[in-house]
Short mmCIF file of C-alpha atoms in Angstrom, two decimals:
data_model
loop_
_atom_site.label_atom_id
_atom_site.label_comp_id
_atom_site.label_asym_id
_atom_site.label_seq_id
_atom_site.Cartn_x
_atom_site.Cartn_y
_atom_site.Cartn_z
CA MET A 72 -73.65 68.67 43.26
CA SER A 73 -71.63 71.89 43.67
CA ILE A 74 -70.71 74.02 40.67
CA PHE A 75 -67.02 73.24 41.32
CA THR A 76 -67.67 69.49 41.33
CA SER A 77 -69.72 69.70 38.14
CA VAL A 78 -67.07 71.74 36.31
CA PHE A 79 -64.31 69.44 37.55
CA ALA A 80 -66.18 66.35 36.37
CA THR A 81 -66.76 67.91 32.96
CA ALA A 82 -63.09 68.80 32.65
CA ILE A 83 -62.06 65.25 33.47
CA LEU A 84 -64.41 63.89 30.80
CA LEU A 85 -62.96 66.25 28.20
CA LEU A 86 -59.48 64.91 28.92
CA LEU A 87 -60.48 61.27 28.54
CA PRO A 88 -59.44 59.47 25.33
CA ALA A 89 -62.01 58.75 22.61
CA GLY A 90 -64.68 56.30 23.68
CA SER A 91 -63.71 56.34 27.33
CA TYR A 92 -66.86 58.18 28.41
CA SER A 93 -68.60 54.85 27.88
CA ALA A 94 -67.26 53.85 31.29
CA GLN A 95 -69.74 56.36 32.71
CA LEU A 96 -72.70 55.05 30.71
CA PRO A 97 -75.20 52.28 31.48
CA GLN A 98 -74.53 49.18 29.38
CA SER A 99 -77.93 49.58 27.72
CA ASP A 100 -76.91 53.05 26.51
CA ILE A 101 -73.63 51.72 25.16
CA ASP A 102 -75.44 49.03 23.22
CA LEU A 103 -77.96 51.48 21.77
CA LEU A 104 -75.22 53.94 20.77
CA GLU A 105 -73.02 51.28 19.19
CA PHE A 106 -75.78 49.63 17.20
CA PRO A 107 -76.25 52.53 14.72
CA LEU A 108 -72.57 52.33 13.79
CA ASN A 109 -73.70 49.54 11.47
CA LEU A 110 -75.84 51.97 9.49
CA GLU A 111 -73.37 54.85 9.74
CA TYR A 112 -70.66 52.65 8.22
CA LEU A 113 -73.05 51.71 5.41
CA GLU A 114 -74.02 55.30 4.69
CA ALA A 115 -70.46 56.60 4.87
CA GLU A 116 -69.16 53.99 2.45
CA PHE A 117 -72.07 54.26 0.00
CA PHE A 118 -71.88 58.05 -0.18
CA LEU A 119 -68.09 58.15 -0.30
CA PHE A 120 -67.86 55.61 -3.10
CA GLY A 121 -70.75 57.21 -4.97
CA SER A 122 -69.20 60.68 -4.94
CA LEU A 123 -65.45 59.94 -4.85
CA GLY A 124 -64.99 56.37 -6.04
CA TYR A 125 -63.33 55.28 -2.80
CA GLY A 126 -64.26 54.95 0.84
CA LEU A 127 -63.13 55.07 4.45
CA ASP A 128 -59.98 53.05 3.79
CA LYS A 129 -58.64 56.10 1.97
CA VAL A 130 -60.29 59.07 3.71
CA ALA A 131 -60.35 57.87 7.35
CA PRO A 132 -58.81 54.39 7.71
CA ASN A 133 -58.61 54.71 11.49
CA LEU A 134 -62.42 54.71 11.68
CA THR A 135 -62.67 51.24 10.12
CA MET A 136 -60.76 49.67 13.04
CA GLY A 137 -59.39 47.11 10.59
CA GLY A 138 -62.77 45.89 9.35
CA PRO A 139 -62.99 44.23 5.91
CA ALA A 140 -63.21 46.40 2.79
CA PRO A 141 -66.69 46.84 1.32
CA ILE A 142 -67.75 44.76 -1.66
CA GLY A 143 -68.77 46.40 -4.93
CA GLY A 144 -68.74 50.11 -4.11
CA LYS A 145 -67.85 52.38 -7.02
CA LYS A 146 -68.10 55.93 -8.36
CA ALA A 147 -71.61 56.74 -9.52
CA ASN A 148 -72.33 58.53 -12.78
CA LEU A 149 -73.67 61.64 -11.06
CA ASP A 150 -74.29 65.11 -12.42
CA ALA A 151 -72.36 67.91 -10.72
CA PHE A 152 -75.21 68.96 -8.41
CA ALA A 153 -76.01 65.44 -7.24
CA ASN A 154 -72.32 64.68 -6.71
CA ASP A 155 -71.96 67.79 -4.55
CA VAL A 156 -74.94 66.81 -2.38
CA VAL A 157 -73.81 63.20 -2.01
CA LEU A 158 -70.27 64.28 -1.13
CA GLN A 159 -71.68 66.50 1.62
CA PHE A 160 -73.60 63.50 2.94
CA ALA A 161 -70.42 61.43 2.82
CA TRP A 162 -68.39 63.81 4.99
CA GLN A 163 -71.34 64.17 7.37
CA GLU A 164 -71.31 60.39 7.85
CA VAL A 165 -67.59 60.44 8.59
CA GLY A 166 -68.40 62.96 11.29
CA HIS A 167 -71.14 60.73 12.67
CA LEU A 168 -68.73 57.83 13.02
CA LYS A 169 -66.29 60.07 14.88
CA ALA A 170 -69.00 61.44 17.16
CA ILE A 171 -70.22 58.01 18.20
CA LYS A 172 -66.71 56.70 18.75
CA LYS A 173 -65.86 59.66 20.96
CA THR A 174 -68.58 58.41 23.29
CA VAL A 175 -68.38 54.62 23.01
CA LYS A 176 -65.62 52.30 21.83
CA GLY A 177 -67.50 50.90 18.89
CA PHE A 178 -66.44 47.99 16.71
CA PRO A 179 -64.68 47.40 13.37
CA ARG A 180 -66.56 48.07 10.16
CA PRO A 181 -68.62 44.97 9.32
CA LEU A 182 -68.47 43.44 5.85
CA LEU A 183 -70.72 45.55 3.61
CA ASP A 184 -72.03 44.60 0.17
CA LEU A 185 -72.54 47.77 -1.86
CA SER A 186 -72.57 46.00 -5.22
CA ALA A 187 -75.13 46.89 -7.85
CA GLY A 188 -76.39 43.33 -7.56
CA THR A 189 -77.39 43.81 -3.95
CA PHE A 190 -79.46 46.88 -4.78
CA ALA A 191 -80.95 45.05 -7.76
CA LYS A 192 -82.15 42.25 -5.47
CA VAL A 193 -83.83 44.79 -3.19
CA MET A 194 -85.62 46.38 -6.13
CA ASP A 195 -86.67 43.00 -7.51
CA LYS A 196 -88.12 42.09 -4.12
CA ALA A 197 -89.88 45.46 -3.89
CA PHE A 198 -91.54 45.00 -7.29
CA GLY A 199 -92.17 41.29 -6.84
CA LYS A 200 -90.40 40.46 -10.10
CA PRO A 201 -86.95 40.84 -11.70
CA LEU A 202 -86.44 44.26 -13.26
CA ASN A 203 -84.95 44.19 -16.75
CA PRO A 204 -82.22 45.31 -16.93
CA PRO A 205 -81.26 44.81 -13.28
CA PHE A 206 -81.42 48.06 -11.33
CA ASP A 207 -78.00 49.75 -11.12
CA PRO A 208 -77.69 52.46 -8.45
CA TYR A 209 -74.45 53.74 -9.96
CA ALA A 210 -75.79 54.22 -13.51
CA ASN A 211 -77.03 57.81 -13.18
CA SER A 212 -78.18 60.48 -10.74
CA ILE A 213 -81.83 59.44 -10.50
CA ASN A 214 -80.95 55.79 -9.88
CA TYR A 215 -78.48 56.81 -7.19
CA LEU A 216 -81.03 59.03 -5.45
CA ILE A 217 -83.58 56.21 -5.56
CA ALA A 218 -81.00 53.87 -4.03
CA SER A 219 -80.18 56.51 -1.42
CA TYR A 220 -83.87 56.55 -0.46
CA LEU A 221 -83.20 53.12 1.03
CA ILE A 222 -80.63 54.19 3.59
CA PRO A 223 -80.84 57.34 5.81
CA TYR A 224 -84.53 56.87 6.56
CA VAL A 225 -83.88 53.52 8.24
CA GLY A 226 -81.27 55.16 10.48
CA LEU A 227 -83.62 58.04 11.22
CA THR A 228 -86.35 55.74 12.54
CA GLY A 229 -83.75 53.85 14.57
CA TYR A 230 -82.64 57.02 16.35
CA VAL A 231 -86.26 57.95 17.05
CA GLY A 232 -86.77 54.50 18.55
CA ALA A 233 -83.57 54.59 20.61
CA ASN A 234 -84.05 57.99 22.20
CA PRO A 235 -86.72 57.15 24.83
CA ARG A 236 -84.74 54.07 25.87
CA LEU A 237 -81.57 56.03 26.68
CA GLN A 238 -80.80 56.96 30.27
CA ASP A 239 -77.80 59.28 30.21
CA ALA A 240 -78.03 62.92 29.11
CA THR A 241 -74.86 62.59 27.02
CA SER A 242 -76.38 59.65 25.14
CA LYS A 243 -79.61 61.55 24.51
CA ARG A 244 -77.77 64.64 23.26
CA LEU A 245 -75.68 62.58 20.86
CA VAL A 246 -78.67 60.73 19.43
CA ALA A 247 -80.68 63.95 19.09
CA GLY A 248 -77.82 65.51 17.14
CA LEU A 249 -77.40 62.50 14.88
CA LEU A 250 -81.16 62.31 14.32
CA GLY A 251 -81.26 65.95 13.25
CA VAL A 252 -78.74 65.47 10.45
CA GLU A 253 -80.05 62.04 9.37
CA SER A 254 -83.52 63.59 9.10
CA GLY A 255 -82.06 66.40 7.04
CA GLN A 256 -80.41 63.97 4.65
CA ASP A 257 -83.62 62.03 4.23
CA ALA A 258 -85.55 65.26 3.62
CA VAL A 259 -83.10 66.35 0.92
CA ILE A 260 -83.28 62.97 -0.83
CA ARG A 261 -87.07 62.94 -0.68
CA ALA A 262 -87.34 66.54 -1.90
CA LEU A 263 -85.04 65.90 -4.87
CA LEU A 264 -87.04 62.80 -5.78
CA TYR A 265 -90.40 64.51 -5.17
CA GLU A 266 -89.49 67.14 -7.75
CA LYS A 267 -89.31 64.26 -10.25
CA ALA A 268 -92.11 62.17 -8.72
CA ASN A 269 -94.08 61.85 -11.96
CA GLU A 270 -91.07 61.28 -14.22
CA THR A 271 -90.50 57.81 -15.60
CA VAL A 272 -87.38 55.94 -14.57
CA LYS A 273 -85.86 54.58 -17.76
CA PRO A 274 -86.06 51.92 -19.06
CA TYR A 275 -88.59 50.54 -16.57
CA GLY A 276 -91.65 52.60 -17.46
CA VAL A 277 -92.25 53.21 -13.74
CA THR A 278 -92.44 56.63 -12.09
CA VAL A 279 -90.10 57.84 -9.38
CA ALA A 280 -93.05 57.99 -6.98
CA GLU A 281 -93.93 54.36 -7.66
CA PHE A 282 -90.33 53.32 -6.99
CA THR A 283 -90.46 55.01 -3.58
CA ASN A 284 -93.86 53.53 -2.79
CA LYS A 285 -92.63 50.02 -3.62
CA MET A 286 -89.52 50.45 -1.48
CA SER A 287 -91.52 51.78 1.46
CA GLN A 288 -94.00 48.93 1.19
CA LEU A 289 -91.12 46.43 1.19
CA ARG A 290 -89.60 47.96 4.31
CA ASN A 291 -92.98 47.77 6.05
CA VAL A 292 -93.25 44.09 5.15
CA LEU A 293 -89.69 43.29 6.25
CA GLY A 294 -90.08 45.30 9.47
CA ARG A 295 -93.18 43.29 10.40
CA THR A 296 -94.76 46.03 12.55
CA GLY A 297 -97.25 47.74 10.29
CA ILE A 298 -96.89 51.05 8.47
CA LYS A 299 -93.78 52.94 9.51
CA ASP A 300 -92.72 53.95 6.03
CA GLU A 301 -94.41 55.91 3.26
CA GLY A 302 -93.57 56.79 -0.32
CA LEU A 303 -93.63 60.21 -1.93
CA VAL A 304 -97.28 60.08 -3.00
CA VAL A 305 -99.92 58.48 -0.79
CA PRO A 306 -103.73 58.32 -0.69
CA GLU A 307 -104.95 61.75 0.40
CA LEU A 308 -106.38 60.44 3.67
CA GLN A 309 -102.90 59.09 4.55
CA GLY A 310 -101.21 62.45 3.89
CA ALA A 311 -100.71 65.24 6.40
CA GLU A 312 -103.96 65.86 8.28
CA GLY A 313 -105.70 63.65 5.72
CA LYS A 314 -105.76 66.56 3.30
CA ILE A 315 -102.98 66.03 0.75
CA ALA A 316 -101.47 63.26 -1.35
CA GLY A 317 -98.01 64.79 -1.62
CA ASN A 318 -95.78 63.23 1.02
CA VAL A 319 -92.37 64.86 0.83
CA LEU A 320 -91.80 63.94 4.50
CA ALA A 321 -93.02 60.68 6.04
CA GLY A 322 -94.82 60.72 9.37
CA ASP A 323 -97.69 59.25 11.35
CA GLU A 324 -101.24 60.65 11.56
CA ASN A 325 -99.83 63.67 13.42
CA SER A 326 -96.81 64.03 11.11
CA VAL A 327 -94.52 62.73 13.86
CA ALA A 328 -91.59 60.59 12.76
CA PHE A 329 -92.00 56.83 12.95
CA ASP A 330 -89.76 54.77 15.22
CA ARG A 331 -88.09 51.38 14.78
CA ASN A 332 -86.21 49.12 17.16
CA PRO A 333 -82.95 47.30 16.31
CA GLU A 334 -84.74 44.07 15.49
CA GLU A 335 -86.91 45.79 12.88
CA ILE A 336 -83.89 47.54 11.40
CA LEU A 337 -81.88 44.32 11.11
CA SER A 338 -84.83 42.59 9.47
CA ILE A 339 -84.93 45.37 6.87
CA VAL A 340 -81.23 45.84 6.08
CA TYR A 341 -80.65 42.08 5.95
CA GLY A 342 -83.48 41.87 3.43
CA SER A 343 -84.64 38.69 5.12
CA GLY A 344 -87.43 39.98 7.34
CA ASP A 345 -85.68 38.21 10.21
CA GLU A 346 -83.09 39.76 12.53
CA HIS A 347 -81.52 36.32 12.92
CA VAL A 348 -80.80 35.83 9.22
CA PRO A 349 -78.09 38.08 7.76
CA GLY A 350 -77.81 39.03 4.12
CA GLY A 351 -78.45 42.01 1.91
CA PHE A 352 -76.01 44.79 2.72
CA TYR A 353 -74.54 42.72 5.59
CA PRO A 354 -73.51 39.30 4.20
CA LYS A 355 -72.04 38.19 7.53
CA GLY A 356 -74.38 40.19 9.74
CA ALA A 357 -74.12 43.44 11.64
CA ASP A 358 -71.92 43.94 14.71
CA GLY A 359 -72.34 45.15 18.28
CA ARG A 360 -73.89 43.35 21.25
CA ILE A 361 -77.47 43.76 20.03
CA ALA A 362 -76.90 42.48 16.50
CA ARG A 363 -74.59 39.66 17.61
CA SER A 364 -77.11 38.48 20.18
CA HIS A 365 -79.57 37.72 17.39
CA LEU A 366 -76.97 36.02 15.23
CA HIS A 367 -76.10 33.72 18.13
CA THR A 368 -79.72 32.66 18.46
CA ALA A 369 -80.22 32.01 14.74
#
């Protein structure tokens, strides 16, 4: 291809309306780029409500494409530092939604359940018994950070899993960029929790580290593909190079990020362990061709 042709083609693409580059992409790329919108919507709404007390319907209603309002989201009782960090995450997620929709058309925001009760059910399942009182992610900063531990990491592993399956360079560049920031968010959350790893989460008499270990174990069970998730403190042989128990970043035996496919992710975020059975944060299921294909075969 001549330099003139390449420059001309690039100029044409820059003039196309949002999402219209998808006409140039393989259908498999479109599907893999649209699927993470489900998680990006979830993260954007959770972080916006947690830091501001309202979500996309107020800050960027065009991005919702008319999808139903989330259930149960509210302002969290955060200290000033935590609120600042979460608000940064929130605006980053708004940017992620924009970036994806500049490349593919996307779909309306699915129904999301951000209620304290939904998080409480996840924690009860992680501990194998009802916590008393029920876990409330909005109660204070440490609870909110523990709840946040549930979210970006799942998206991170999804982007790692999607990347080798993508064909187009534009798709790969987008996913690499999204992965970089999602990984950063997860690292910040883990670092803030690791600093308090040995502190007890009131009134449960359980340490922060144990909370993360229980959540990671639950995600491994729901994902049904072995260990792809690790808490903040692990057996020394499971830590980096088998030499340390501290585990501020999760990774395999070579400290390389774990990967998940869409089916594993749906099984986790539905809380059902089955990509065909919606629930959890997605009462009516996720959207996009990949997620809908599993709902249709339920």
